[in-house]
Amino acid sequence: MPTFEGRQSAAGLRFAIVVARFNDFVTGRLLSGAREALAAASVDADALDILWVPGAFEVASAAHHVAATRQPAAVICLGCVIRGGTPHFEYICQAAAQGVTSAALSTGVPMAFGILTTDSVEQAVERAGPGPSNKGYEAAMAAVEMATLRVALEARS
Ligand code: INI
């Protein structure tokens, strides 16, 4: 029975990162974490497109566009939505999650979901610290695994 798995090295593959500017004191750190993970996976800095968008709501449409036009091996989606006192939080989170899922399925390009949805600034900052527990780092590692899984599957088709 054939078994397929992704790899930890993605040398030679191109990636895109879509990052929301809203709460950039957090998303900038998620971006640093994602870049660190891609470097650890031997992805060349020149093989990386970085797209800044206004907020988490806009991440999915930019992810869809970059996937369709530049055909990266995977897209890493980064953002930070912090709960306020209104239902706005739920709408943005739901739109972001469903939008990224739909963009990945419709383009066939794997997308990693590194959009934090937290109850407080403290929870967001905790998830954007240095090292592998940074959620941007984790999302980039998921993107590497999914991209290389796809390469492994295509090599056998
Ligand atoms: N966008 C975020 O990325 N995080 C938030 O916490 C947030 N809040 O709280 O409103 C937020 N709003 C902006 C939204 O993503 C869109 O940019 C805006 O609605 C314009 O479409």
Short mmCIF file of N, CA and C and ligand atoms in Angstrom, two decimals:
data_model
loop_
_atom_site.label_atom_id
_atom_site.label_comp_id
_atom_site.label_asym_id
_atom_site.label_seq_id
_atom_site.Cartn_x
_atom_site.Cartn_y
_atom_site.Cartn_z
N MET A 1 0.86 -1.19 0.00
CA MET A 1 0.00 0.00 0.00
C MET A 1 0.90 1.25 0.00
N PRO A 2 0.77 2.11 -1.03
CA PRO A 2 1.64 3.29 -1.05
C PRO A 2 1.29 4.25 0.09
N THR A 3 2.33 4.79 0.68
CA THR A 3 2.14 5.79 1.74
C THR A 3 2.85 7.06 1.29
N PHE A 4 2.18 8.17 1.42
CA PHE A 4 2.77 9.45 1.00
C PHE A 4 2.90 10.36 2.20
N GLU A 5 4.03 11.05 2.26
CA GLU A 5 4.26 12.00 3.36
C GLU A 5 4.98 13.22 2.83
N GLY A 6 4.76 14.35 3.50
CA GLY A 6 5.53 15.54 3.17
C GLY A 6 6.92 15.45 3.78
N ARG A 7 7.75 16.44 3.43
CA ARG A 7 9.13 16.47 3.93
C ARG A 7 9.36 17.76 4.71
N GLN A 8 10.51 17.81 5.38
CA GLN A 8 10.82 19.04 6.13
C GLN A 8 11.67 20.00 5.31
N SER A 9 12.14 19.53 4.15
CA SER A 9 12.90 20.41 3.28
C SER A 9 12.08 20.74 2.04
N ALA A 10 12.05 22.02 1.69
CA ALA A 10 11.29 22.44 0.51
C ALA A 10 12.21 23.22 -0.44
N ALA A 11 13.47 22.83 -0.48
CA ALA A 11 14.44 23.52 -1.36
C ALA A 11 13.93 23.47 -2.79
N GLY A 12 14.02 24.61 -3.47
CA GLY A 12 13.62 24.67 -4.89
C GLY A 12 12.15 25.01 -5.11
N LEU A 13 11.33 25.03 -4.04
CA LEU A 13 9.91 25.38 -4.19
C LEU A 13 9.69 26.86 -3.89
N ARG A 14 8.63 27.42 -4.51
CA ARG A 14 8.26 28.82 -4.28
C ARG A 14 7.05 28.87 -3.32
N PHE A 15 7.03 29.84 -2.45
CA PHE A 15 5.93 30.02 -1.50
C PHE A 15 5.44 31.47 -1.55
N ALA A 16 4.20 31.67 -1.08
CA ALA A 16 3.69 33.04 -0.88
C ALA A 16 3.21 33.16 0.56
N ILE A 17 3.40 34.34 1.11
CA ILE A 17 2.85 34.65 2.44
C ILE A 17 1.91 35.84 2.27
N VAL A 18 0.67 35.69 2.76
CA VAL A 18 -0.26 36.82 2.78
C VAL A 18 -0.41 37.22 4.25
N VAL A 19 -0.13 38.48 4.55
CA VAL A 19 -0.12 38.91 5.95
C VAL A 19 -0.97 40.18 6.12
N ALA A 20 -1.85 40.14 7.13
CA ALA A 20 -2.72 41.28 7.41
C ALA A 20 -1.98 42.35 8.22
N ARG A 21 -2.20 43.62 7.83
CA ARG A 21 -1.54 44.73 8.52
C ARG A 21 -2.23 45.05 9.86
N PHE A 22 -3.54 44.76 9.97
CA PHE A 22 -4.28 45.04 11.21
C PHE A 22 -3.58 44.29 12.36
N ASN A 23 -3.35 44.95 13.47
CA ASN A 23 -2.60 44.37 14.60
C ASN A 23 -1.19 43.96 14.15
N ASP A 24 -0.52 44.88 13.45
CA ASP A 24 0.79 44.50 12.88
C ASP A 24 1.87 44.31 13.94
N PHE A 25 1.61 44.76 15.17
CA PHE A 25 2.59 44.48 16.23
C PHE A 25 2.62 42.97 16.51
N VAL A 26 1.56 42.27 16.14
CA VAL A 26 1.54 40.80 16.25
C VAL A 26 1.86 40.16 14.90
N THR A 27 1.21 40.63 13.83
CA THR A 27 1.37 39.95 12.53
C THR A 27 2.80 40.07 11.99
N GLY A 28 3.48 41.16 12.35
CA GLY A 28 4.89 41.29 11.94
C GLY A 28 5.74 40.18 12.57
N ARG A 29 5.37 39.81 13.80
CA ARG A 29 6.11 38.72 14.47
C ARG A 29 5.74 37.35 13.89
N LEU A 30 4.48 37.21 13.48
CA LEU A 30 4.09 35.95 12.80
C LEU A 30 4.86 35.82 11.48
N LEU A 31 5.01 36.95 10.79
CA LEU A 31 5.76 36.94 9.52
C LEU A 31 7.22 36.53 9.77
N SER A 32 7.82 37.09 10.83
CA SER A 32 9.21 36.72 11.15
C SER A 32 9.30 35.22 11.42
N GLY A 33 8.32 34.69 12.17
CA GLY A 33 8.32 33.25 12.48
C GLY A 33 8.20 32.42 11.21
N ALA A 34 7.31 32.84 10.31
CA ALA A 34 7.12 32.09 9.05
C ALA A 34 8.40 32.11 8.22
N ARG A 35 9.05 33.28 8.16
CA ARG A 35 10.29 33.38 7.36
C ARG A 35 11.38 32.50 7.95
N GLU A 36 11.42 32.47 9.28
CA GLU A 36 12.43 31.63 9.96
C GLU A 36 12.20 30.15 9.62
N ALA A 37 10.94 29.72 9.65
CA ALA A 37 10.62 28.30 9.36
C ALA A 37 10.97 27.97 7.91
N LEU A 38 10.67 28.88 6.99
CA LEU A 38 10.97 28.61 5.57
C LEU A 38 12.48 28.54 5.35
N ALA A 39 13.22 29.41 6.03
CA ALA A 39 14.69 29.36 5.91
C ALA A 39 15.19 28.02 6.46
N ALA A 40 14.60 27.56 7.58
CA ALA A 40 15.01 26.27 8.16
C ALA A 40 14.68 25.12 7.21
N ALA A 41 13.68 25.32 6.35
CA ALA A 41 13.30 24.29 5.37
C ALA A 41 14.03 24.50 4.04
N SER A 42 15.08 25.31 4.05
CA SER A 42 15.94 25.54 2.88
C SER A 42 15.22 26.25 1.72
N VAL A 43 14.20 27.06 2.05
CA VAL A 43 13.53 27.85 1.01
C VAL A 43 14.33 29.15 0.84
N ASP A 44 14.68 29.42 -0.40
CA ASP A 44 15.46 30.61 -0.72
C ASP A 44 14.61 31.88 -0.49
N ALA A 45 15.21 32.93 0.06
CA ALA A 45 14.46 34.18 0.30
C ALA A 45 13.89 34.74 -1.01
N ASP A 46 14.58 34.49 -2.13
CA ASP A 46 14.09 34.96 -3.44
C ASP A 46 12.90 34.15 -3.95
N ALA A 47 12.62 33.02 -3.30
CA ALA A 47 11.53 32.15 -3.75
C ALA A 47 10.26 32.43 -2.94
N LEU A 48 10.17 33.63 -2.40
CA LEU A 48 9.09 33.98 -1.48
C LEU A 48 8.43 35.29 -1.92
N ASP A 49 7.09 35.24 -2.16
CA ASP A 49 6.31 36.47 -2.40
C ASP A 49 5.63 36.83 -1.09
N ILE A 50 5.73 38.09 -0.67
CA ILE A 50 5.04 38.53 0.55
C ILE A 50 4.02 39.60 0.16
N LEU A 51 2.76 39.36 0.52
CA LEU A 51 1.68 40.28 0.18
C LEU A 51 1.08 40.83 1.48
N TRP A 52 1.13 42.15 1.67
CA TRP A 52 0.47 42.78 2.81
C TRP A 52 -0.94 43.18 2.38
N VAL A 53 -1.93 42.90 3.24
CA VAL A 53 -3.32 43.29 2.98
C VAL A 53 -3.84 44.03 4.22
N PRO A 54 -4.98 44.77 4.08
CA PRO A 54 -5.42 45.60 5.23
C PRO A 54 -5.73 44.80 6.50
N GLY A 55 -6.55 43.74 6.37
CA GLY A 55 -6.95 43.01 7.57
C GLY A 55 -7.21 41.55 7.25
N ALA A 56 -7.57 40.79 8.28
CA ALA A 56 -7.80 39.35 8.11
C ALA A 56 -8.90 39.07 7.09
N PHE A 57 -9.86 39.98 7.00
CA PHE A 57 -10.96 39.78 6.05
C PHE A 57 -10.44 39.71 4.61
N GLU A 58 -9.37 40.42 4.30
CA GLU A 58 -8.85 40.49 2.92
C GLU A 58 -7.85 39.38 2.60
N VAL A 59 -7.47 38.59 3.60
CA VAL A 59 -6.41 37.59 3.37
C VAL A 59 -6.81 36.58 2.30
N ALA A 60 -8.04 36.06 2.39
CA ALA A 60 -8.44 34.98 1.48
C ALA A 60 -8.43 35.42 0.02
N SER A 61 -8.91 36.63 -0.26
CA SER A 61 -8.97 37.02 -1.68
C SER A 61 -7.57 37.20 -2.24
N ALA A 62 -6.65 37.74 -1.43
CA ALA A 62 -5.26 37.88 -1.90
C ALA A 62 -4.61 36.50 -2.05
N ALA A 63 -4.93 35.60 -1.13
CA ALA A 63 -4.37 34.24 -1.20
C ALA A 63 -4.85 33.55 -2.48
N HIS A 64 -6.12 33.71 -2.78
CA HIS A 64 -6.68 33.11 -4.00
C HIS A 64 -5.98 33.70 -5.23
N HIS A 65 -5.82 35.02 -5.23
CA HIS A 65 -5.22 35.68 -6.40
C HIS A 65 -3.77 35.25 -6.61
N VAL A 66 -2.99 35.24 -5.55
CA VAL A 66 -1.58 34.88 -5.71
C VAL A 66 -1.44 33.40 -6.07
N ALA A 67 -2.33 32.57 -5.55
CA ALA A 67 -2.28 31.13 -5.88
C ALA A 67 -2.59 30.93 -7.36
N ALA A 68 -3.60 31.65 -7.85
CA ALA A 68 -4.04 31.47 -9.23
C ALA A 68 -3.05 32.06 -10.23
N THR A 69 -2.38 33.15 -9.86
CA THR A 69 -1.54 33.85 -10.85
C THR A 69 -0.07 33.47 -10.78
N ARG A 70 0.42 33.14 -9.57
CA ARG A 70 1.87 32.87 -9.45
C ARG A 70 2.17 31.41 -9.11
N GLN A 71 1.12 30.67 -8.90
CA GLN A 71 1.24 29.22 -8.65
C GLN A 71 2.36 28.81 -7.70
N PRO A 72 2.36 29.36 -6.49
CA PRO A 72 3.35 28.91 -5.51
C PRO A 72 3.03 27.48 -5.07
N ALA A 73 3.99 26.84 -4.41
CA ALA A 73 3.78 25.47 -3.92
C ALA A 73 2.77 25.47 -2.77
N ALA A 74 2.70 26.57 -2.03
CA ALA A 74 1.71 26.73 -0.96
C ALA A 74 1.66 28.20 -0.57
N VAL A 75 0.56 28.57 0.09
CA VAL A 75 0.39 29.94 0.58
C VAL A 75 0.25 29.89 2.10
N ILE A 76 0.93 30.79 2.78
CA ILE A 76 0.84 30.88 4.25
C ILE A 76 0.04 32.15 4.57
N CYS A 77 -1.08 31.97 5.27
CA CYS A 77 -1.98 33.08 5.56
C CYS A 77 -1.81 33.50 7.02
N LEU A 78 -1.48 34.77 7.23
CA LEU A 78 -1.19 35.27 8.58
C LEU A 78 -2.07 36.46 8.93
N GLY A 79 -2.54 36.50 10.16
CA GLY A 79 -3.34 37.62 10.61
C GLY A 79 -3.58 37.50 12.11
N CYS A 80 -4.26 38.50 12.64
CA CYS A 80 -4.54 38.49 14.08
C CYS A 80 -5.86 39.22 14.33
N VAL A 81 -6.86 38.46 14.76
CA VAL A 81 -8.16 39.05 15.08
C VAL A 81 -8.35 38.94 16.60
N ILE A 82 -8.56 40.07 17.24
CA ILE A 82 -8.70 40.09 18.70
C ILE A 82 -10.15 40.47 19.04
N ARG A 83 -10.77 39.68 19.90
CA ARG A 83 -12.19 39.86 20.23
C ARG A 83 -12.43 41.24 20.84
N GLY A 84 -13.46 41.90 20.35
CA GLY A 84 -13.87 43.18 20.94
C GLY A 84 -15.23 42.99 21.59
N GLY A 85 -15.97 44.06 21.71
CA GLY A 85 -17.25 43.96 22.40
C GLY A 85 -18.44 43.74 21.47
N THR A 86 -18.19 43.52 20.18
CA THR A 86 -19.29 43.39 19.22
C THR A 86 -19.15 42.07 18.43
N PRO A 87 -20.19 41.70 17.69
CA PRO A 87 -20.11 40.45 16.90
C PRO A 87 -19.14 40.53 15.72
N HIS A 88 -18.53 41.70 15.50
CA HIS A 88 -17.60 41.88 14.37
C HIS A 88 -16.55 40.76 14.35
N PHE A 89 -16.01 40.42 15.52
CA PHE A 89 -14.99 39.38 15.66
C PHE A 89 -15.42 38.08 14.97
N GLU A 90 -16.64 37.63 15.29
CA GLU A 90 -17.13 36.35 14.72
C GLU A 90 -17.21 36.42 13.19
N TYR A 91 -17.70 37.55 12.69
CA TYR A 91 -17.84 37.67 11.23
C TYR A 91 -16.48 37.62 10.54
N ILE A 92 -15.51 38.35 11.11
CA ILE A 92 -14.17 38.39 10.46
C ILE A 92 -13.53 37.00 10.53
N CYS A 93 -13.61 36.36 11.70
CA CYS A 93 -12.96 35.04 11.85
C CYS A 93 -13.59 34.02 10.90
N GLN A 94 -14.92 34.02 10.85
CA GLN A 94 -15.60 33.03 10.00
C GLN A 94 -15.28 33.27 8.54
N ALA A 95 -15.30 34.54 8.13
CA ALA A 95 -15.01 34.86 6.72
C ALA A 95 -13.58 34.47 6.38
N ALA A 96 -12.65 34.73 7.30
CA ALA A 96 -11.23 34.42 7.03
C ALA A 96 -11.04 32.91 6.91
N ALA A 97 -11.59 32.14 7.84
CA ALA A 97 -11.38 30.69 7.82
C ALA A 97 -12.06 30.05 6.61
N GLN A 98 -13.31 30.44 6.36
CA GLN A 98 -14.02 29.85 5.21
C GLN A 98 -13.40 30.30 3.90
N GLY A 99 -12.96 31.57 3.87
CA GLY A 99 -12.37 32.10 2.64
C GLY A 99 -11.07 31.41 2.30
N VAL A 100 -10.23 31.17 3.28
CA VAL A 100 -8.94 30.50 3.02
C VAL A 100 -9.20 29.05 2.60
N THR A 101 -10.13 28.38 3.28
CA THR A 101 -10.47 27.00 2.90
C THR A 101 -10.95 26.95 1.45
N SER A 102 -11.84 27.85 1.12
CA SER A 102 -12.40 27.87 -0.23
C SER A 102 -11.33 28.19 -1.27
N ALA A 103 -10.42 29.13 -0.94
CA ALA A 103 -9.35 29.48 -1.89
C ALA A 103 -8.42 28.29 -2.13
N ALA A 104 -8.13 27.55 -1.07
CA ALA A 104 -7.25 26.38 -1.22
C ALA A 104 -7.92 25.31 -2.08
N LEU A 105 -9.20 25.07 -1.82
CA LEU A 105 -9.90 24.01 -2.56
C LEU A 105 -10.12 24.40 -4.02
N SER A 106 -10.42 25.67 -4.26
CA SER A 106 -10.73 26.06 -5.65
C SER A 106 -9.48 26.19 -6.51
N THR A 107 -8.34 26.52 -5.89
CA THR A 107 -7.11 26.65 -6.70
C THR A 107 -6.29 25.37 -6.70
N GLY A 108 -6.51 24.49 -5.70
CA GLY A 108 -5.67 23.30 -5.56
C GLY A 108 -4.32 23.59 -4.95
N VAL A 109 -4.09 24.82 -4.53
CA VAL A 109 -2.82 25.18 -3.89
C VAL A 109 -3.00 25.08 -2.38
N PRO A 110 -2.16 24.30 -1.68
CA PRO A 110 -2.32 24.19 -0.23
C PRO A 110 -2.16 25.56 0.46
N MET A 111 -2.96 25.78 1.47
CA MET A 111 -2.87 27.05 2.22
C MET A 111 -2.86 26.74 3.71
N ALA A 112 -1.95 27.37 4.42
CA ALA A 112 -1.85 27.17 5.87
C ALA A 112 -2.53 28.35 6.56
N PHE A 113 -3.23 28.06 7.64
CA PHE A 113 -4.04 29.06 8.35
C PHE A 113 -3.30 29.53 9.60
N GLY A 114 -2.62 30.64 9.48
CA GLY A 114 -1.89 31.22 10.61
C GLY A 114 -2.54 32.52 11.05
N ILE A 115 -3.86 32.51 11.09
CA ILE A 115 -4.60 33.72 11.53
C ILE A 115 -5.04 33.48 12.97
N LEU A 116 -4.47 34.24 13.88
CA LEU A 116 -4.83 34.10 15.29
C LEU A 116 -6.22 34.67 15.52
N THR A 117 -6.99 34.00 16.37
CA THR A 117 -8.30 34.51 16.78
C THR A 117 -8.31 34.40 18.30
N THR A 118 -8.09 35.51 18.97
CA THR A 118 -7.87 35.45 20.42
C THR A 118 -8.84 36.34 21.19
N ASP A 119 -8.93 36.06 22.48
CA ASP A 119 -9.80 36.86 23.35
C ASP A 119 -9.10 38.11 23.87
N SER A 120 -7.76 38.14 23.78
CA SER A 120 -7.04 39.28 24.35
C SER A 120 -5.73 39.52 23.60
N VAL A 121 -5.18 40.71 23.80
CA VAL A 121 -3.87 41.06 23.23
C VAL A 121 -2.81 40.11 23.81
N GLU A 122 -2.92 39.81 25.11
CA GLU A 122 -1.93 38.94 25.77
C GLU A 122 -1.88 37.57 25.09
N GLN A 123 -3.05 37.00 24.82
CA GLN A 123 -3.07 35.68 24.15
C GLN A 123 -2.43 35.77 22.77
N ALA A 124 -2.65 36.87 22.08
CA ALA A 124 -2.08 37.02 20.73
C ALA A 124 -0.55 37.12 20.82
N VAL A 125 -0.06 37.94 21.75
CA VAL A 125 1.39 38.14 21.87
C VAL A 125 2.08 36.83 22.27
N GLU A 126 1.42 36.07 23.17
CA GLU A 126 1.98 34.75 23.58
C GLU A 126 2.21 33.82 22.39
N ARG A 127 1.33 33.93 21.39
CA ARG A 127 1.40 33.02 20.23
C ARG A 127 2.31 33.54 19.12
N ALA A 128 2.92 34.66 19.36
CA ALA A 128 3.77 35.26 18.31
C ALA A 128 5.19 35.50 18.83
N GLY A 129 5.59 34.74 19.84
CA GLY A 129 6.94 34.89 20.39
C GLY A 129 7.99 34.24 19.51
N PRO A 130 9.25 34.33 19.93
CA PRO A 130 10.31 33.72 19.13
C PRO A 130 10.29 32.18 19.19
N GLY A 131 10.82 31.54 18.15
CA GLY A 131 10.98 30.08 18.17
C GLY A 131 9.82 29.34 17.54
N PRO A 132 9.91 27.97 17.56
CA PRO A 132 8.95 27.13 16.86
C PRO A 132 7.52 27.19 17.40
N SER A 133 7.27 27.76 18.61
CA SER A 133 5.89 27.84 19.09
C SER A 133 5.16 29.06 18.51
N ASN A 134 5.90 29.89 17.78
CA ASN A 134 5.29 31.01 17.06
C ASN A 134 4.31 30.43 16.01
N LYS A 135 3.07 30.95 15.98
CA LYS A 135 2.05 30.37 15.09
C LYS A 135 2.34 30.63 13.62
N GLY A 136 3.14 31.66 13.32
CA GLY A 136 3.56 31.86 11.94
C GLY A 136 4.56 30.79 11.54
N TYR A 137 5.45 30.45 12.47
CA TYR A 137 6.41 29.36 12.23
C TYR A 137 5.65 28.06 11.99
N GLU A 138 4.67 27.77 12.86
CA GLU A 138 3.89 26.53 12.72
C GLU A 138 3.15 26.48 11.39
N ALA A 139 2.56 27.61 10.99
CA ALA A 139 1.82 27.64 9.72
C ALA A 139 2.76 27.38 8.55
N ALA A 140 3.95 27.96 8.60
CA ALA A 140 4.91 27.77 7.50
C ALA A 140 5.35 26.30 7.43
N MET A 141 5.54 25.67 8.59
CA MET A 141 5.91 24.25 8.59
C MET A 141 4.79 23.39 8.00
N ALA A 142 3.55 23.74 8.30
CA ALA A 142 2.41 23.02 7.71
C ALA A 142 2.39 23.21 6.20
N ALA A 143 2.70 24.43 5.75
CA ALA A 143 2.73 24.71 4.31
C ALA A 143 3.82 23.89 3.63
N VAL A 144 4.98 23.79 4.26
CA VAL A 144 6.09 23.00 3.70
C VAL A 144 5.66 21.53 3.59
N GLU A 145 5.02 21.03 4.64
CA GLU A 145 4.62 19.62 4.62
C GLU A 145 3.58 19.37 3.52
N MET A 146 2.60 20.25 3.39
CA MET A 146 1.55 20.06 2.38
C MET A 146 2.10 20.22 0.96
N ALA A 147 3.00 21.19 0.79
CA ALA A 147 3.59 21.41 -0.54
C ALA A 147 4.42 20.21 -0.97
N THR A 148 5.19 19.66 -0.05
CA THR A 148 6.06 18.54 -0.42
C THR A 148 5.25 17.23 -0.51
N LEU A 149 4.14 17.15 0.21
CA LEU A 149 3.23 16.00 0.04
C LEU A 149 2.68 16.01 -1.39
N ARG A 150 2.31 17.19 -1.85
CA ARG A 150 1.76 17.30 -3.21
C ARG A 150 2.81 16.91 -4.25
N VAL A 151 4.06 17.34 -4.02
CA VAL A 151 5.15 16.96 -4.94
C VAL A 151 5.30 15.44 -4.96
N ALA A 152 5.23 14.82 -3.76
CA ALA A 152 5.39 13.36 -3.68
C ALA A 152 4.26 12.66 -4.42
N LEU A 153 3.03 13.17 -4.29
CA LEU A 153 1.89 12.56 -4.97
C LEU A 153 2.02 12.72 -6.48
N GLU A 154 2.44 13.90 -6.92
CA GLU A 154 2.56 14.15 -8.37
C GLU A 154 3.66 13.32 -8.99
N ALA A 155 4.69 13.04 -8.20
CA ALA A 155 5.81 12.22 -8.73
C ALA A 155 5.34 10.80 -9.03
N ARG A 156 4.25 10.36 -8.35
CA ARG A 156 3.77 8.98 -8.56
C ARG A 156 2.56 8.91 -9.49
N SER A 157 2.11 10.08 -10.01
CA SER A 157 0.87 10.02 -10.80
C SER A 157 1.18 9.89 -12.30
N1 INI B 1 -8.93 42.90 11.04
C1 INI B 1 -8.01 42.12 11.64
O1 INI B 1 -7.14 41.55 10.95
N2 INI B 1 -8.02 41.95 12.99
C2 INI B 1 -8.98 42.54 13.78
O2 INI B 1 -8.92 42.35 15.03
C3 INI B 1 -9.96 43.36 13.17
N3 INI B 1 -10.97 44.02 13.98
O3 INI B 1 -10.96 43.87 15.20
O4 INI B 1 -11.82 44.73 13.45
C4 INI B 1 -9.92 43.53 11.76
N4 INI B 1 -10.82 44.30 11.13
C5 INI B 1 -10.61 44.75 9.77
C6 INI B 1 -11.10 43.75 8.72
O5 INI B 1 -10.25 42.62 8.63
C7 INI B 1 -11.14 44.39 7.32
O6 INI B 1 -9.85 44.85 6.96
C8 INI B 1 -12.11 45.57 7.25
O7 INI B 1 -13.41 45.15 7.69
C9 INI B 1 -12.24 46.10 5.79
O8 INI B 1 -12.74 45.09 4.92
#
